[in-house]
Amino acid sequence: MFEESPDPIGSEQEVGGGSNDHSNRGPHNNSASHNVGNNSIPTTTMPTESTTYPEFEDGEDDIAGMHEVLSTPTEPFIGMRFDTVEAARVHYNAYGAKLGFSVKSHTSQRNRHTGTLEKLQFVCNKFRKPKADEELQRERMNIIEKVSPVQMDEENSEGHDEDDKAGPSKRSSSRLAVKRKRETIKQTSCRARMFVKLINNKWEEYDISETLDYFKDLKQKDPDFFYDFSLDDESRVEHIFWVDSVARKAYEESYHDCVSFDTTFLTNRFSMPFAPFVGINRHGQSFMLGCGLIRDEKQESFEWLFRTFLKAMHGRQPSNIITDQDWAMRSAMQAIFPETWHRNCRWHIMKKANEKIGSFLGRRPGLAEEFNSCVDESWTVEEFEARWQEMVLKWELAGNETFAWLKKNSHTWVPCYFKDRFFPFLQSTQRSEGFNAVLKRYIHPHNSIKHFVKQYEKIQRKILGVEGNNDYRTEQLEVVPQTTFLIEKHALSVYTRDIYHRFKVEFELISRYNVQVLAPNMYYLVPNSERCYPYGERSYMVNASGENSYNCDCCKFQRDGLLCCHVLKVFTHIGIDRIPERYITRRWTQLAVESVTMPTGPALDELMPEQSRQKLRYANLCTSFVQVAKLGSETEQAAAIARRHIREMKAEFVQLKKVRRKKAKSNTSTNAAQPIVPTSAHQHTSDPNAPHHTPGANAHQHTTSRNTPQPTPRGNNGSSCPAATNSSYCEACSTFGSYYSSSKECSVFAKN
């Protein structure tokens, strides 16, 4: 039961303002990693005496004493405990008064049986959304319409003696007629709030306890699920990290070669930055590799997070990592990931730069194009240095601080410094922008930590669903190669479908170059047009050394794991029709992560936990339903068929849940396997080896179990399955009789 308090707590203090962020965090103590095996986290009980308001009268000494008390309340933290709910209210009210906002009760929850108050939420008295101008104007007009000009004149005039003589009734009616709108507190959507829950006869902020309980439930379902958290010396939760088993296996087997880490997306309502680790799957799409919530963005916090990530991933460091520009983060990576190649995200750097030089570039047409060409089309550090100096002289940029800052840090973000490192398809900024949009669509910063965890799961299921759809496209759908070159056909057979399309785009560029043979193993690629995006106007050298070994100046294979158009042009020139095995990157094939592929047979339970299997079933079903939706949307009749089957499936799901609940109540498996004797003349048995009768016979034998309803499925001849009734369930059909579709058949009935 949730209800809103009609009156604010401490209404005499409701003159304070409210803001969207009232907390002023001081320095934090060193954190100690907490053992996830403990049943509960340490808590701090706040004595009531330290937060109660003193009785005071007029006088400077008393007022000074009040200010001293108001400065003592500490910021509420996860794990803080109070003896009574009134003590919690007083403490948060005092804390709010210190920061300049007033507090009121918002929602509460009572025990369904005893009526005891169990949960309570305190909010700022300005927590509601501000009213729109139209709504305020409408309220003003309603007030004016309710008061007539005569009534207003009578009220504003000095002639109140007649009303007084007429007695109280006339005075009351006159005043009711001119009732005015009372002043109300201006609302600002302030998000300051505190939740408390009754735990062991103490009132505590319960968000973290619910989150940890949820983690424990996930670990029971998925033994390879990993989570950890740390507390500071005051028993406040500082950092949390979690990752599921599918991501751990994918990272260990293939997706450790390039990881993106970014804390600039958003922060939650506790001002804890959201820190996801994102990899790239075999289809070239983002893949979640774990997530953290940290107290701040200091080096110590990042070190704890990276150390915990390393623990979850069995000590395997990322080969390459790309992050936003943060020097504390860079220092932490050098300490924890010494073998990792670190690069800053160009999108974040240019976003900061554009805030300062956007108008500067706008007043100089052509400068932005030359800047992008210098950054994107410089394939060596020496070439970049020369082109940058030329740009500075041409546009007189020597005194510009922003351009000087970009040049000083160029080794952390300019592509030529990372041309031989694996950062696939990061020439553009779409990956950072796209994933930022995904997170903000699924995760709201003002929701609870538990909500963060659940939304992370939702994003992961969505990703797995898209991945399953792409697997289906790769394995089941045929595509006609765009050209007649055998090497393109070979690429279609080895790469995933999305990677093949990237290969195809690259292969189309071979017509933009002419080959000049300088030596038996040296080929010079000269563009036959002015420029070829993204390679610019320059020519490239391809060297052939050893057996099936080809190297190009552009280093695309080292960077993206795909051959460049220059090497492919040489292949077509000398008659190579298949991609050499050494240039087929395994992570771009369907074999990238074998253990995550859905296994079949009796070894399923041994290879994958239930939660992982559930996610894979979800992905596979998404793929199937996408195809059904495509067919069902072609005509209205097809859509009606799809809707009918959806209704039938939902009804069967409801019945299946009932059956599962009944089975859960069964004490022994023996009782569940005992046969039941039907009221009809049909003979039932739980022995699958028992003889079966021919279709249509009254004595049809069928496999059933106790406490499960039986169906009325249809056989090949259209007759009802003789093993079932309208209220029963057939294990062979896996359907319920009363909701059984006539388009399906009982496999046991049809076979016999």
mmCIF file with all atom_site columns, C-alpha atoms in Angstrom, residues 501-592:
data_model
loop_
_atom_site.group_PDB
_atom_site.id
_atom_site.type_symbol
_atom_site.label_atom_id
_atom_site.label_alt_id
_atom_site.label_comp_id
_atom_site.label_asym_id
_atom_site.label_entity_id
_atom_site.label_seq_id
_atom_site.pdbx_PDB_ins_code
_atom_site.Cartn_x
_atom_site.Cartn_y
_atom_site.Cartn_z
_atom_site.occupancy
_atom_site.B_iso_or_equiv
_atom_site.pdbx_formal_charge
_atom_site.auth_seq_id
_atom_site.auth_comp_id
_atom_site.auth_asym_id
_atom_site.auth_atom_id
_atom_site.pdbx_PDB_model_num
ATOM 1  C CA . HIS A 1 501 ? 29.030 -6.139  -45.656 1.00 0.00 ? 501 HIS A CA 1
ATOM 2  C CA . ARG A 1 502 ? 31.993 -4.175  -44.308 1.00 0.00 ? 502 ARG A CA 1
ATOM 3  C CA . PHE A 1 503 ? 34.287 -6.318  -46.460 1.00 0.00 ? 503 PHE A CA 1
ATOM 4  C CA . LYS A 1 504 ? 32.051 -5.654  -49.469 1.00 0.00 ? 504 LYS A CA 1
ATOM 5  C CA . VAL A 1 505 ? 32.251 -1.874  -48.978 1.00 0.00 ? 505 VAL A CA 1
ATOM 6  C CA . GLU A 1 506 ? 36.048 -2.137  -48.840 1.00 0.00 ? 506 GLU A CA 1
ATOM 7  C CA . PHE A 1 507 ? 36.141 -4.421  -51.870 1.00 0.00 ? 507 PHE A CA 1
ATOM 8  C CA . GLU A 1 508 ? 34.204 -1.876  -53.917 1.00 0.00 ? 508 GLU A CA 1
ATOM 9  C CA . LEU A 1 509 ? 37.145 0.535   -53.598 1.00 0.00 ? 509 LEU A CA 1
ATOM 10 C CA . ILE A 1 510 ? 39.529 -1.637  -55.624 1.00 0.00 ? 510 ILE A CA 1
ATOM 11 C CA . SER A 1 511 ? 38.302 0.064   -58.789 1.00 0.00 ? 511 SER A CA 1
ATOM 12 C CA . ARG A 1 512 ? 39.626 3.376   -57.470 1.00 0.00 ? 512 ARG A CA 1
ATOM 13 C CA . TYR A 1 513 ? 43.287 2.281   -57.708 1.00 0.00 ? 513 TYR A CA 1
ATOM 14 C CA . ASN A 1 514 ? 45.710 1.214   -60.420 1.00 0.00 ? 514 ASN A CA 1
ATOM 15 C CA . VAL A 1 515 ? 48.520 -1.263  -59.704 1.00 0.00 ? 515 VAL A CA 1
ATOM 16 C CA . GLN A 1 516 ? 52.142 -0.545  -60.619 1.00 0.00 ? 516 GLN A CA 1
ATOM 17 C CA . VAL A 1 517 ? 54.604 -3.423  -60.132 1.00 0.00 ? 517 VAL A CA 1
ATOM 18 C CA . LEU A 1 518 ? 57.872 -1.931  -58.865 1.00 0.00 ? 518 LEU A CA 1
ATOM 19 C CA . ALA A 1 519 ? 59.554 -5.249  -58.088 1.00 0.00 ? 519 ALA A CA 1
ATOM 20 C CA . PRO A 1 520 ? 58.546 -8.935  -57.912 1.00 0.00 ? 520 PRO A CA 1
ATOM 21 C CA . ASN A 1 521 ? 57.183 -8.437  -54.375 1.00 0.00 ? 521 ASN A CA 1
ATOM 22 C CA . MET A 1 522 ? 56.435 -4.690  -54.390 1.00 0.00 ? 522 MET A CA 1
ATOM 23 C CA . TYR A 1 523 ? 53.181 -3.138  -55.649 1.00 0.00 ? 523 TYR A CA 1
ATOM 24 C CA . TYR A 1 524 ? 52.437 0.577   -55.797 1.00 0.00 ? 524 TYR A CA 1
ATOM 25 C CA . LEU A 1 525 ? 48.726 1.520   -55.623 1.00 0.00 ? 525 LEU A CA 1
ATOM 26 C CA . VAL A 1 526 ? 47.954 4.834   -57.293 1.00 0.00 ? 526 VAL A CA 1
ATOM 27 C CA . PRO A 1 527 ? 44.460 6.402   -57.064 1.00 0.00 ? 527 PRO A CA 1
ATOM 28 C CA . ASN A 1 528 ? 42.815 6.947   -60.445 1.00 0.00 ? 528 ASN A CA 1
ATOM 29 C CA . SER A 1 529 ? 40.616 9.768   -59.087 1.00 0.00 ? 529 SER A CA 1
ATOM 30 C CA . GLU A 1 530 ? 41.265 12.857  -57.027 1.00 0.00 ? 530 GLU A CA 1
ATOM 31 C CA . ARG A 1 531 ? 40.592 11.275  -53.637 1.00 0.00 ? 531 ARG A CA 1
ATOM 32 C CA . CYS A 1 532 ? 39.325 8.010   -52.202 1.00 0.00 ? 532 CYS A CA 1
ATOM 33 C CA . TYR A 1 533 ? 37.576 8.171   -48.847 1.00 0.00 ? 533 TYR A CA 1
ATOM 34 C CA . PRO A 1 534 ? 38.824 7.359   -46.253 1.00 0.00 ? 534 PRO A CA 1
ATOM 35 C CA . TYR A 1 535 ? 42.324 7.018   -47.726 1.00 0.00 ? 535 TYR A CA 1
ATOM 36 C CA . GLY A 1 536 ? 42.650 10.471  -49.243 1.00 0.00 ? 536 GLY A CA 1
ATOM 37 C CA . GLU A 1 537 ? 44.722 11.403  -52.269 1.00 0.00 ? 537 GLU A CA 1
ATOM 38 C CA . ARG A 1 538 ? 47.947 9.553   -51.479 1.00 0.00 ? 538 ARG A CA 1
ATOM 39 C CA . SER A 1 539 ? 49.352 6.353   -52.977 1.00 0.00 ? 539 SER A CA 1
ATOM 40 C CA . TYR A 1 540 ? 50.126 3.194   -50.989 1.00 0.00 ? 540 TYR A CA 1
ATOM 41 C CA . MET A 1 541 ? 52.799 0.524   -51.072 1.00 0.00 ? 541 MET A CA 1
ATOM 42 C CA . VAL A 1 542 ? 51.961 -3.185  -50.682 1.00 0.00 ? 542 VAL A CA 1
ATOM 43 C CA . ASN A 1 543 ? 54.860 -5.509  -49.858 1.00 0.00 ? 543 ASN A CA 1
ATOM 44 C CA . ALA A 1 544 ? 54.654 -9.271  -50.296 1.00 0.00 ? 544 ALA A CA 1
ATOM 45 C CA . SER A 1 545 ? 57.056 -11.112 -48.015 1.00 0.00 ? 545 SER A CA 1
ATOM 46 C CA . GLY A 1 546 ? 57.097 -14.868 -47.562 1.00 0.00 ? 546 GLY A CA 1
ATOM 47 C CA . GLU A 1 547 ? 54.205 -17.161 -48.358 1.00 0.00 ? 547 GLU A CA 1
ATOM 48 C CA . ASN A 1 548 ? 50.812 -15.412 -48.393 1.00 0.00 ? 548 ASN A CA 1
ATOM 49 C CA . SER A 1 549 ? 52.117 -12.435 -46.416 1.00 0.00 ? 549 SER A CA 1
ATOM 50 C CA . TYR A 1 550 ? 51.069 -8.951  -47.578 1.00 0.00 ? 550 TYR A CA 1
ATOM 51 C CA . ASN A 1 551 ? 51.575 -5.652  -45.758 1.00 0.00 ? 551 ASN A CA 1
ATOM 52 C CA . CYS A 1 552 ? 50.138 -2.257  -46.671 1.00 0.00 ? 552 CYS A CA 1
ATOM 53 C CA . ASP A 1 553 ? 51.094 1.216   -45.466 1.00 0.00 ? 553 ASP A CA 1
ATOM 54 C CA . CYS A 1 554 ? 47.539 1.903   -44.296 1.00 0.00 ? 554 CYS A CA 1
ATOM 55 C CA . CYS A 1 555 ? 47.660 -0.892  -41.642 1.00 0.00 ? 555 CYS A CA 1
ATOM 56 C CA . LYS A 1 556 ? 43.942 -1.540  -41.934 1.00 0.00 ? 556 LYS A CA 1
ATOM 57 C CA . PHE A 1 557 ? 44.292 -5.240  -41.163 1.00 0.00 ? 557 PHE A CA 1
ATOM 58 C CA . GLN A 1 558 ? 46.148 -4.519  -37.900 1.00 0.00 ? 558 GLN A CA 1
ATOM 59 C CA . ARG A 1 559 ? 43.563 -1.878  -36.991 1.00 0.00 ? 559 ARG A CA 1
ATOM 60 C CA . ASP A 1 560 ? 40.271 -3.500  -38.113 1.00 0.00 ? 560 ASP A CA 1
ATOM 61 C CA . GLY A 1 561 ? 41.069 -7.177  -38.657 1.00 0.00 ? 561 GLY A CA 1
ATOM 62 C CA . LEU A 1 562 ? 40.015 -6.902  -42.336 1.00 0.00 ? 562 LEU A CA 1
ATOM 63 C CA . LEU A 1 563 ? 42.130 -6.612  -45.457 1.00 0.00 ? 563 LEU A CA 1
ATOM 64 C CA . CYS A 1 564 ? 42.264 -3.194  -47.104 1.00 0.00 ? 564 CYS A CA 1
ATOM 65 C CA . CYS A 1 565 ? 41.250 -2.416  -50.655 1.00 0.00 ? 565 CYS A CA 1
ATOM 66 C CA . HIS A 1 566 ? 44.937 -2.046  -51.628 1.00 0.00 ? 566 HIS A CA 1
ATOM 67 C CA . VAL A 1 567 ? 45.816 -5.641  -50.739 1.00 0.00 ? 567 VAL A CA 1
ATOM 68 C CA . LEU A 1 568 ? 42.552 -6.861  -52.287 1.00 0.00 ? 568 LEU A CA 1
ATOM 69 C CA . LYS A 1 569 ? 43.425 -5.007  -55.486 1.00 0.00 ? 569 LYS A CA 1
ATOM 70 C CA . VAL A 1 570 ? 46.763 -6.826  -55.585 1.00 0.00 ? 570 VAL A CA 1
ATOM 71 C CA . PHE A 1 571 ? 44.944 -10.150 -55.053 1.00 0.00 ? 571 PHE A CA 1
ATOM 72 C CA . THR A 1 572 ? 42.693 -9.569  -58.047 1.00 0.00 ? 572 THR A CA 1
ATOM 73 C CA . HIS A 1 573 ? 45.706 -8.406  -60.063 1.00 0.00 ? 573 HIS A CA 1
ATOM 74 C CA . ILE A 1 574 ? 47.786 -11.534 -59.445 1.00 0.00 ? 574 ILE A CA 1
ATOM 75 C CA . GLY A 1 575 ? 44.841 -13.970 -59.369 1.00 0.00 ? 575 GLY A CA 1
ATOM 76 C CA . ILE A 1 576 ? 44.386 -14.891 -55.693 1.00 0.00 ? 576 ILE A CA 1
ATOM 77 C CA . ASP A 1 577 ? 40.771 -16.105 -55.298 1.00 0.00 ? 577 ASP A CA 1
ATOM 78 C CA . ARG A 1 578 ? 40.670 -16.949 -51.593 1.00 0.00 ? 578 ARG A CA 1
ATOM 79 C CA . ILE A 1 579 ? 41.540 -14.962 -48.495 1.00 0.00 ? 579 ILE A CA 1
ATOM 80 C CA . PRO A 1 580 ? 44.681 -16.483 -46.960 1.00 0.00 ? 580 PRO A CA 1
ATOM 81 C CA . GLU A 1 581 ? 43.977 -18.232 -43.678 1.00 0.00 ? 581 GLU A CA 1
ATOM 82 C CA . ARG A 1 582 ? 46.211 -15.881 -41.696 1.00 0.00 ? 582 ARG A CA 1
ATOM 83 C CA . TYR A 1 583 ? 44.028 -12.926 -42.739 1.00 0.00 ? 583 TYR A CA 1
ATOM 84 C CA . ILE A 1 584 ? 40.730 -14.456 -41.612 1.00 0.00 ? 584 ILE A CA 1
ATOM 85 C CA . THR A 1 585 ? 40.323 -13.047 -38.114 1.00 0.00 ? 585 THR A CA 1
ATOM 86 C CA . ARG A 1 586 ? 38.524 -15.606 -35.969 1.00 0.00 ? 586 ARG A CA 1
ATOM 87 C CA . ARG A 1 587 ? 36.659 -12.990 -33.941 1.00 0.00 ? 587 ARG A CA 1
ATOM 88 C CA . TRP A 1 588 ? 34.805 -11.906 -37.100 1.00 0.00 ? 588 TRP A CA 1
ATOM 89 C CA . THR A 1 589 ? 33.446 -15.416 -37.735 1.00 0.00 ? 589 THR A CA 1
ATOM 90 C CA . GLN A 1 590 ? 30.695 -17.506 -36.165 1.00 0.00 ? 590 GLN A CA 1
ATOM 91 C CA . LEU A 1 591 ? 33.402 -19.390 -34.256 1.00 0.00 ? 591 LEU A CA 1
ATOM 92 C CA . ALA A 1 592 ? 34.427 -16.311 -32.271 1.00 0.00 ? 592 ALA A CA 1
#
